[in-house]
Amino acid sequence: DSGVTQTPKHLITATGQRVTLRCSPRSGDLSVYWYQQSLDQGLQFLIQYYNGEERAKGNILERFSAQQFPDLHSELNLSSLELGDSALYFCASSAAGDIQYFGAGTRLSVL
Amino acid sequence: AQSVAQPEDQVNVAEGNPLTVKCTYSVSGNPYLFWYVQYPNRGLQFLLKYITGDNLVKGSYGFEAEFNKSQTSFHLKKPSALVSDSALYFCAVRDPYNTDKLIFGTGTRLQVFP
């Protein structure tokens, strides 16, 4: 167990809908990262938060947004969903740029 | 730009034989390299990292990796493969110029046959 918790494990929704993925980092980790894993794009970095502040953006669509709350948990919001958004979404956390520990992921299926 | 390449989509090896999963990197500056393993329906598990120091890095589950600066490689090795090692392996480089995000290779599926 990595200590990073992601909920839900699975999400099935329809095109055009909006979903929220949640991540609780390891105790004490200030950095949270979101990654997307899909068959065609592989593992891609989406966004990073550090102690509540956005620190870096990667290949994140404008329809996607995230935030990190004062208790350090993070949420990734995906809106106007398209079929191509179906993927595994991972959250990872780390302490000060050290090893990133990954959650088990949320599998999103857009029908 | 930082990048890693995993030239093999799949590696097959018999149980008890040594295994190697290849990774080459392209970075500006000193490389921060990682190996992760992904089992079916699970997240990525950290295996080992190279930041500096000895070129041979030992990690979890009996895995090790050899850093070779001249060949810009960071191959994952294990002296004796187990069927339970069958999984998807990812090499990654940390981008110190862009807030420590990880840049992953495309992954190599390791299949260990009994």
GROMACS .gro file of C-alpha atoms in nm:
model
  225
    1ASP     CA    1   0.000   0.000   0.000
    2SER     CA    2   0.151   0.331  -0.113
    3GLY     CA    3  -0.047   0.541   0.133
    4VAL     CA    4  -0.207   0.740  -0.150
    5THR     CA    5  -0.583   0.694  -0.168
    6GLN     CA    6  -0.791   0.757  -0.476
    7THR     CA    7  -1.167   0.746  -0.504
    8PRO     CA    8  -1.366   0.621  -0.675
    9LYS     CA    9  -1.195   0.319  -0.826
   10HIS     CA   10  -1.426   0.315  -1.124
   11LEU     CA   11  -1.644   0.576  -1.290
   12ILE     CA   12  -1.881   0.518  -1.576
   13THR     CA   13  -2.047   0.821  -1.725
   14ALA     CA   14  -2.180   0.964  -2.048
   15THR     CA   15  -2.038   1.213  -2.292
   16GLY     CA   16  -2.093   1.573  -2.194
   17GLN     CA   17  -2.100   1.498  -1.823
   18ARG     CA   18  -1.873   1.622  -1.545
   19VAL     CA   19  -1.694   1.409  -1.286
   20THR     CA   20  -1.468   1.467  -0.988
   21LEU     CA   21  -1.179   1.241  -0.893
   22ARG     CA   22  -1.041   1.260  -0.543
   23CYS     CA   23  -0.695   1.197  -0.405
   24SER     CA   24  -0.562   1.185  -0.050
   25PRO     CA   25  -0.182   1.203  -0.042
   26ARG     CA   26   0.050   1.024   0.196
   27SER     CA   27   0.065   1.178   0.537
   28GLY     CA   28   0.301   1.474   0.530
   29ASP     CA   29   0.343   1.494   0.152
   30LEU     CA   30   0.285   1.845   0.025
   31SER     CA   31   0.308   1.771  -0.348
   32VAL     CA   32   0.030   1.607  -0.545
   33TYR     CA   33   0.060   1.511  -0.909
   34TRP     CA   34  -0.206   1.394  -1.152
   35TYR     CA   35  -0.127   1.165  -1.445
   36GLN     CA   36  -0.340   1.016  -1.719
   37GLN     CA   37  -0.272   0.671  -1.860
   38SER     CA   38  -0.429   0.580  -2.190
   39LEU     CA   39  -0.348   0.326  -2.457
   40ASP     CA   40  -0.261   0.583  -2.721
   41GLN     CA   41  -0.087   0.848  -2.507
   42GLY     CA   42   0.079   0.634  -2.242
   43LEU     CA   43   0.143   0.795  -1.904
   44GLN     CA   44   0.114   1.171  -1.925
   45PHE     CA   45   0.163   1.433  -1.657
   46LEU     CA   46  -0.139   1.657  -1.615
   47ILE     CA   47  -0.083   1.894  -1.327
   48GLN     CA   48   0.101   1.940  -0.996
   49TYR     CA   49   0.003   2.113  -0.676
   50TYR     CA   50   0.229   2.200  -0.389
   51ASN     CA   51   0.082   2.296  -0.053
   52GLY     CA   52  -0.235   2.427  -0.210
   53GLU     CA   53  -0.079   2.614  -0.500
   54GLU     CA   54  -0.066   2.507  -0.862
   55ARG     CA   55   0.297   2.448  -0.946
   56ALA     CA   56   0.307   2.305  -1.297
   57LYS     CA   57   0.079   2.217  -1.583
   58GLY     CA   58   0.140   1.949  -1.838
   59ASN     CA   59  -0.082   1.815  -2.110
   60ILE     CA   60  -0.403   1.910  -1.936
   61LEU     CA   61  -0.706   2.006  -2.139
   62GLU     CA   62  -0.893   2.328  -2.067
   63ARG     CA   63  -1.198   2.115  -1.980
   64PHE     CA   64  -0.998   1.970  -1.691
   65SER     CA   65  -0.913   2.149  -1.370
   66ALA     CA   66  -0.777   2.059  -1.031
   67GLN     CA   67  -0.729   2.201  -0.686
   68GLN     CA   68  -0.561   2.112  -0.360
   69PHE     CA   69  -0.740   2.188  -0.039
   70PRO     CA   70  -0.599   2.305   0.297
   71ASP     CA   71  -0.600   1.946   0.426
   72LEU     CA   72  -0.383   1.864   0.119
   73HIS     CA   73  -0.627   1.635  -0.052
   74SER     CA   74  -0.675   1.709  -0.419
   75GLU     CA   75  -0.955   1.686  -0.670
   76LEU     CA   76  -0.938   1.658  -1.046
   77ASN     CA   77  -1.247   1.786  -1.225
   78LEU     CA   78  -1.321   1.668  -1.576
   79SER     CA   79  -1.604   1.836  -1.764
   80SER     CA   80  -1.775   1.811  -2.103
   81LEU     CA   81  -1.645   1.458  -2.119
   82GLU     CA   82  -1.563   1.298  -2.450
   83LEU     CA   83  -1.509   0.936  -2.543
   84GLY     CA   84  -1.137   1.003  -2.569
   85ASP     CA   85  -1.120   1.100  -2.203
   86SER     CA   86  -1.166   0.737  -2.106
   87ALA     CA   87  -0.846   0.644  -1.925
   88LEU     CA   88  -0.684   0.561  -1.595
   89TYR     CA   89  -0.619   0.867  -1.385
   90PHE     CA   90  -0.346   0.842  -1.126
   91CYS     CA   91  -0.260   1.063  -0.838
   92ALA     CA   92   0.086   1.061  -0.686
   93SER     CA   93   0.232   1.239  -0.389
   94SER     CA   94   0.582   1.319  -0.278
   95ALA     CA   95   0.777   1.503  -0.016
   96ALA     CA   96   0.989   1.786  -0.156
   97GLY     CA   97   1.061   1.640  -0.500
   98ASP     CA   98   1.151   1.297  -0.372
   99ILE     CA   99   1.003   0.965  -0.484
  100GLN     CA  100   0.649   0.990  -0.614
  101TYR     CA  101   0.413   0.734  -0.466
  102PHE     CA  102   0.111   0.646  -0.673
  103GLY     CA  103  -0.244   0.564  -0.583
  104ALA     CA  104  -0.430   0.272  -0.737
  105GLY     CA  105  -0.598   0.501  -0.989
  106THR     CA  106  -0.948   0.583  -1.103
  107ARG     CA  107  -1.066   0.413  -1.418
  108LEU     CA  108  -1.292   0.646  -1.612
  109SER     CA  109  -1.517   0.508  -1.883
  110VAL     CA  110  -1.706   0.759  -2.095
  111LEU     CA  111  -1.988   0.599  -2.293
  112ALA     CA  112   1.373   1.828  -2.339
  113GLN     CA  113   1.397   1.533  -2.106
  114SER     CA  114   1.287   1.197  -2.241
  115VAL     CA  115   1.324   0.824  -2.192
  116ALA     CA  116   1.290   0.542  -2.441
  117GLN     CA  117   1.204   0.182  -2.378
  118PRO     CA  118   1.285   0.007  -2.704
  119GLU     CA  119   1.108  -0.320  -2.626
  120ASP     CA  120   0.732  -0.349  -2.597
  121GLN     CA  121   0.765  -0.695  -2.448
  122VAL     CA  122   1.036  -0.908  -2.294
  123ASN     CA  123   0.992  -1.280  -2.249
  124VAL     CA  124   1.209  -1.480  -2.013
  125ALA     CA  125   1.198  -1.820  -1.851
  126GLU     CA  126   1.166  -1.844  -1.475
  127GLY     CA  127   1.506  -1.865  -1.310
  128ASN     CA  128   1.685  -1.690  -1.595
  129PRO     CA  129   1.827  -1.340  -1.565
  130LEU     CA  130   1.617  -1.059  -1.705
  131THR     CA  131   1.697  -0.718  -1.848
  132VAL     CA  132   1.450  -0.444  -1.934
  133LYS     CA  133   1.612  -0.166  -2.134
  134CYS     CA  134   1.584   0.208  -2.093
  135THR     CA  135   1.776   0.493  -2.251
  136TYR     CA  136   1.745   0.855  -2.156
  137SER     CA  137   1.801   1.200  -2.294
  138VAL     CA  138   1.843   1.479  -2.042
  139SER     CA  139   2.017   1.808  -2.004
  140GLY     CA  140   2.210   1.811  -1.682
  141ASN     CA  141   2.231   1.530  -1.433
  142PRO     CA  142   1.966   1.261  -1.476
  143TYR     CA  143   1.727   1.161  -1.203
  144LEU     CA  144   1.605   0.818  -1.314
  145PHE     CA  145   1.339   0.585  -1.180
  146TRP     CA  146   1.186   0.246  -1.242
  147TYR     CA  147   0.826   0.168  -1.158
  148VAL     CA  148   0.624  -0.151  -1.196
  149GLN     CA  149   0.253  -0.177  -1.266
  150TYR     CA  150   0.061  -0.495  -1.193
  151PRO     CA  151  -0.284  -0.547  -1.349
  152ASN     CA  152  -0.548  -0.316  -1.203
  153ARG     CA  153  -0.294  -0.160  -0.969
  154GLY     CA  154  -0.112   0.167  -0.948
  155LEU     CA  155   0.255   0.216  -1.016
  156GLN     CA  156   0.492   0.086  -0.753
  157PHE     CA  157   0.834   0.242  -0.704
  158LEU     CA  158   1.122  -0.001  -0.759
  159LEU     CA  159   1.438   0.207  -0.749
  160LYS     CA  160   1.599   0.536  -0.836
  161TYR     CA  161   1.930   0.680  -0.945
  162ILE     CA  162   2.024   1.030  -0.840
  163THR     CA  163   2.398   1.013  -0.794
  164GLY     CA  164   2.662   0.777  -0.659
  165ASP     CA  165   2.714   0.411  -0.744
  166ASN     CA  166   2.621   0.312  -1.095
  167LEU     CA  167   2.457  -0.007  -0.972
  168VAL     CA  168   2.138   0.071  -0.783
  169LYS     CA  169   1.959  -0.192  -0.578
  170GLY     CA  170   1.585  -0.177  -0.534
  171SER     CA  171   1.279  -0.368  -0.423
  172TYR     CA  172   1.198  -0.735  -0.493
  173GLY     CA  173   1.556  -0.819  -0.592
  174PHE     CA  174   1.569  -0.575  -0.883
  175GLU     CA  175   1.869  -0.362  -0.963
  176ALA     CA  176   1.953  -0.113  -1.234
  177GLU     CA  177   2.277  -0.015  -1.396
  178PHE     CA  178   2.337   0.349  -1.480
  179ASN     CA  179   2.570   0.397  -1.776
  180LYS     CA  180   2.648   0.760  -1.853
  181SER     CA  181   2.841   0.697  -2.172
  182GLN     CA  182   2.558   0.493  -2.320
  183THR     CA  183   2.286   0.706  -2.156
  184SER     CA  184   2.120   0.390  -2.035
  185PHE     CA  185   1.951   0.277  -1.717
  186HIS     CA  186   1.865  -0.089  -1.769
  187LEU     CA  187   1.664  -0.282  -1.512
  188LYS     CA  188   1.799  -0.623  -1.419
  189LYS     CA  189   1.726  -0.921  -1.200
  190PRO     CA  190   1.953  -1.225  -1.167
  191SER     CA  191   1.673  -1.479  -1.147
  192ALA     CA  192   1.323  -1.406  -1.276
  193LEU     CA  193   1.005  -1.518  -1.104
  194VAL     CA  194   0.666  -1.578  -1.264
  195SER     CA  195   0.531  -1.318  -1.023
  196ASP     CA  196   0.760  -1.056  -1.182
  197SER     CA  197   0.533  -1.056  -1.487
  198ALA     CA  198   0.404  -0.700  -1.511
  199LEU     CA  199   0.440  -0.371  -1.696
  200TYR     CA  200   0.763  -0.182  -1.623
  201PHE     CA  201   0.813   0.189  -1.671
  202CYS     CA  202   1.133   0.386  -1.680
  203ALA     CA  203   1.101   0.753  -1.591
  204VAL     CA  204   1.312   1.065  -1.568
  205ARG     CA  205   1.242   1.352  -1.336
  206ASP     CA  206   1.239   1.694  -1.489
  207PRO     CA  207   1.416   1.916  -1.236
  208TYR     CA  208   1.360   2.221  -1.453
  209ASN     CA  209   0.985   2.176  -1.448
  210THR     CA  210   0.883   2.112  -1.092
  211ASP     CA  211   0.984   1.750  -1.068
  212LYS     CA  212   0.719   1.597  -1.291
  213LEU     CA  213   0.801   1.247  -1.412
  214ILE     CA  214   0.839   1.177  -1.781
  215PHE     CA  215   0.766   0.813  -1.851
  216GLY     CA  216   0.873   0.575  -2.119
  217THR     CA  217   0.615   0.377  -2.309
  218GLY     CA  218   0.650   0.076  -2.083
  219THR     CA  219   0.778  -0.278  -2.133
  220ARG     CA  220   0.564  -0.578  -2.061
  221LEU     CA  221   0.767  -0.850  -1.891
  222GLN     CA  222   0.638  -1.202  -1.929
  223VAL     CA  223   0.808  -1.470  -1.721
  224PHE     CA  224   0.723  -1.825  -1.826
  225PRO     CA  225   0.733  -2.120  -1.584
   0.00000   0.00000   0.00000
